[in-house]
Amino acid sequence: MLRRFLRQRTSGQGMVEFSLVAPLFFLMLFGVMEGGWLLFHNHQVSNAAREGARFAVVNGEMSGTELTNDMIKDHIQDRVSLSNWDSLEVNLVEIDENMEPESRIRVDVDYTHLTLVGFIFESAAINLSSSSQMRVHY
């Protein structure tokens, strides 16, 4: 009789414990996934700026082509992995006002990172930016 009484009182214990632990577990799980996704995109944006600057210093005006932001963006898309290409903005800045050898250029890259759990939060976009400066070598 006593055993049956105690067994009936503990029948929902596992459900209560799960309901207390599950939100914390899923919060940590999605937090780690989101943090890794953000770090991956941050690394790719800095790599995109470096690749764009490298392309600009090698393929400038002395190589016979007029260098544009779209050319740099096309080059970046071939070498960098991003999930939202429409939000990538590339800007070429000529620091020394010309593209002569030994002059400096800078490539600025701006990217809007969309979160994995964006459906939960209204404004789930994070702006990432990077710039890379190099000397013209051609």
CSV table of C-alpha atoms in Angstrom, one decimal:
chain,number,residue,atom,x,y,z
A,1,MET,CA,0.0,0.0,0.0
A,2,LEU,CA,2.8,2.4,0.9
A,3,ARG,CA,4.8,1.6,-2.2
A,4,ARG,CA,1.8,2.2,-4.5
A,5,PHE,CA,1.2,5.5,-2.8
A,6,LEU,CA,4.8,6.7,-3.2
A,7,ARG,CA,4.9,5.5,-6.8
A,8,GLN,CA,1.9,7.5,-7.8
A,9,ARG,CA,3.3,10.7,-6.4
A,10,THR,CA,6.6,10.5,-8.4
A,11,SER,CA,5.1,9.5,-11.8
A,12,GLY,CA,5.5,13.0,-13.3
A,13,GLN,CA,8.9,13.8,-11.8
A,14,GLY,CA,10.8,13.2,-15.1
A,15,MET,CA,8.5,15.5,-17.0
A,16,VAL,CA,9.0,18.3,-14.5
A,17,GLU,CA,12.7,18.0,-14.5
A,18,PHE,CA,12.8,18.0,-18.3
A,19,SER,CA,10.6,21.1,-18.4
A,20,LEU,CA,13.1,22.9,-16.1
A,21,VAL,CA,16.3,21.8,-17.8
A,22,ALA,CA,15.2,21.8,-21.5
A,23,PRO,CA,15.0,25.6,-22.0
A,24,LEU,CA,18.5,26.1,-20.6
A,25,PHE,CA,19.8,23.3,-22.8
A,26,PHE,CA,18.3,24.6,-26.0
A,27,LEU,CA,19.4,28.2,-25.1
A,28,MET,CA,23.0,27.0,-24.8
A,29,LEU,CA,22.8,24.8,-27.9
A,30,PHE,CA,21.4,27.6,-30.1
A,31,GLY,CA,23.8,30.1,-28.6
A,32,VAL,CA,26.8,28.0,-29.5
A,33,MET,CA,25.5,27.4,-33.0
A,34,GLU,CA,24.8,31.1,-33.5
A,35,GLY,CA,28.2,32.2,-32.1
A,36,GLY,CA,30.0,29.8,-34.4
A,37,TRP,CA,27.9,31.0,-37.4
A,38,LEU,CA,28.8,34.6,-36.5
A,39,LEU,CA,32.5,33.9,-36.1
A,40,PHE,CA,32.6,32.1,-39.4
A,41,HIS,CA,31.0,35.1,-41.2
A,42,ASN,CA,33.3,37.5,-39.4
A,43,HIS,CA,36.3,35.6,-40.6
A,44,GLN,CA,34.9,35.4,-44.2
A,45,VAL,CA,34.3,39.2,-44.2
A,46,SER,CA,37.9,39.9,-43.2
A,47,ASN,CA,39.1,37.4,-45.8
A,48,ALA,CA,37.0,39.1,-48.4
A,49,ALA,CA,38.6,42.5,-47.7
A,50,ARG,CA,42.0,40.9,-48.0
A,51,GLU,CA,41.2,39.1,-51.2
A,52,GLY,CA,39.7,42.3,-52.7
A,53,ALA,CA,42.7,44.4,-51.8
A,54,ARG,CA,45.0,41.8,-53.3
A,55,PHE,CA,43.0,41.7,-56.5
A,56,ALA,CA,43.0,45.5,-56.7
A,57,VAL,CA,46.8,45.9,-56.3
A,58,VAL,CA,47.5,43.3,-59.0
A,59,ASN,CA,44.8,44.3,-61.5
A,60,GLY,CA,44.8,48.1,-61.4
A,61,GLU,CA,44.8,50.7,-64.1
A,62,MET,CA,48.3,49.9,-65.2
A,63,SER,CA,47.2,46.4,-66.2
A,64,GLY,CA,44.9,47.9,-68.9
A,65,THR,CA,41.6,47.7,-67.1
A,66,GLU,CA,39.6,50.3,-65.2
A,67,LEU,CA,39.0,48.7,-61.8
A,68,THR,CA,35.5,48.9,-60.4
A,69,ASN,CA,33.8,47.8,-57.2
A,70,ASP,CA,31.8,45.3,-59.1
A,71,MET,CA,34.9,43.6,-60.5
A,72,ILE,CA,36.3,43.3,-56.9
A,73,LYS,CA,33.0,41.9,-55.7
A,74,ASP,CA,32.9,39.3,-58.5
A,75,HIS,CA,36.4,38.3,-57.6
A,76,ILE,CA,35.5,38.0,-53.9
A,77,GLN,CA,32.5,35.8,-54.7
A,78,ASP,CA,34.8,33.3,-56.4
A,79,ARG,CA,37.0,33.0,-53.3
A,80,VAL,CA,34.9,33.6,-50.2
A,81,SER,CA,31.9,31.6,-48.8
A,82,LEU,CA,29.1,33.8,-47.5
A,83,SER,CA,25.4,33.0,-47.2
A,84,ASN,CA,23.8,36.3,-48.1
A,85,TRP,CA,25.6,37.8,-51.1
A,86,ASP,CA,23.0,40.5,-51.7
A,87,SER,CA,24.1,42.3,-48.5
A,88,LEU,CA,27.8,42.4,-49.4
A,89,GLU,CA,29.0,45.9,-50.2
A,90,VAL,CA,32.5,46.5,-51.5
A,91,ASN,CA,34.2,49.9,-51.7
A,92,LEU,CA,37.6,50.7,-53.3
A,93,VAL,CA,39.3,53.7,-51.8
A,94,GLU,CA,42.4,55.1,-53.4
A,95,ILE,CA,44.4,56.6,-50.5
A,96,ASP,CA,47.0,58.3,-52.6
A,97,GLU,CA,44.5,59.5,-55.2
A,98,ASN,CA,46.0,57.4,-58.0
A,99,MET,CA,46.8,53.8,-58.9
A,100,GLU,CA,50.5,54.3,-59.6
A,101,PRO,CA,53.0,51.8,-58.4
A,102,GLU,CA,53.8,52.1,-54.7
A,103,SER,CA,50.6,54.0,-54.0
A,104,ARG,CA,48.2,52.7,-51.4
A,105,ILE,CA,44.6,51.5,-51.8
A,106,ARG,CA,42.1,50.3,-49.3
A,107,VAL,CA,39.1,47.9,-49.8
A,108,ASP,CA,36.2,48.3,-47.4
A,109,VAL,CA,33.8,45.4,-47.1
A,110,ASP,CA,30.4,45.7,-45.3
A,111,TYR,CA,28.2,42.7,-44.8
A,112,THR,CA,24.8,42.1,-43.0
A,113,HIS,CA,24.9,38.8,-41.1
A,114,LEU,CA,21.5,37.1,-40.8
A,115,THR,CA,21.2,35.0,-37.7
A,116,LEU,CA,20.1,31.4,-37.7
A,117,VAL,CA,17.3,32.1,-35.2
A,118,GLY,CA,16.1,35.2,-36.9
A,119,PHE,CA,12.5,34.1,-36.9
A,120,ILE,CA,12.4,34.5,-33.1
A,121,PHE,CA,13.7,38.0,-32.9
A,122,GLU,CA,12.4,40.9,-35.0
A,123,SER,CA,15.8,42.6,-35.9
A,124,ALA,CA,18.1,39.7,-36.1
A,125,ALA,CA,20.7,41.2,-38.4
A,126,ILE,CA,24.3,42.1,-37.4
A,127,ASN,CA,26.5,44.4,-39.5
A,128,LEU,CA,30.0,43.2,-40.0
A,129,SER,CA,32.7,45.2,-41.7
A,130,SER,CA,36.4,44.9,-42.5
A,131,SER,CA,39.0,46.8,-44.5
A,132,SER,CA,42.4,45.9,-45.9
A,133,GLN,CA,45.1,48.3,-47.1
A,134,MET,CA,47.9,47.3,-49.5
A,135,ARG,CA,50.4,48.9,-51.9
A,136,VAL,CA,50.0,48.7,-55.7
A,137,HIS,CA,52.6,46.3,-57.1
A,138,TYR,CA,52.3,46.3,-60.9
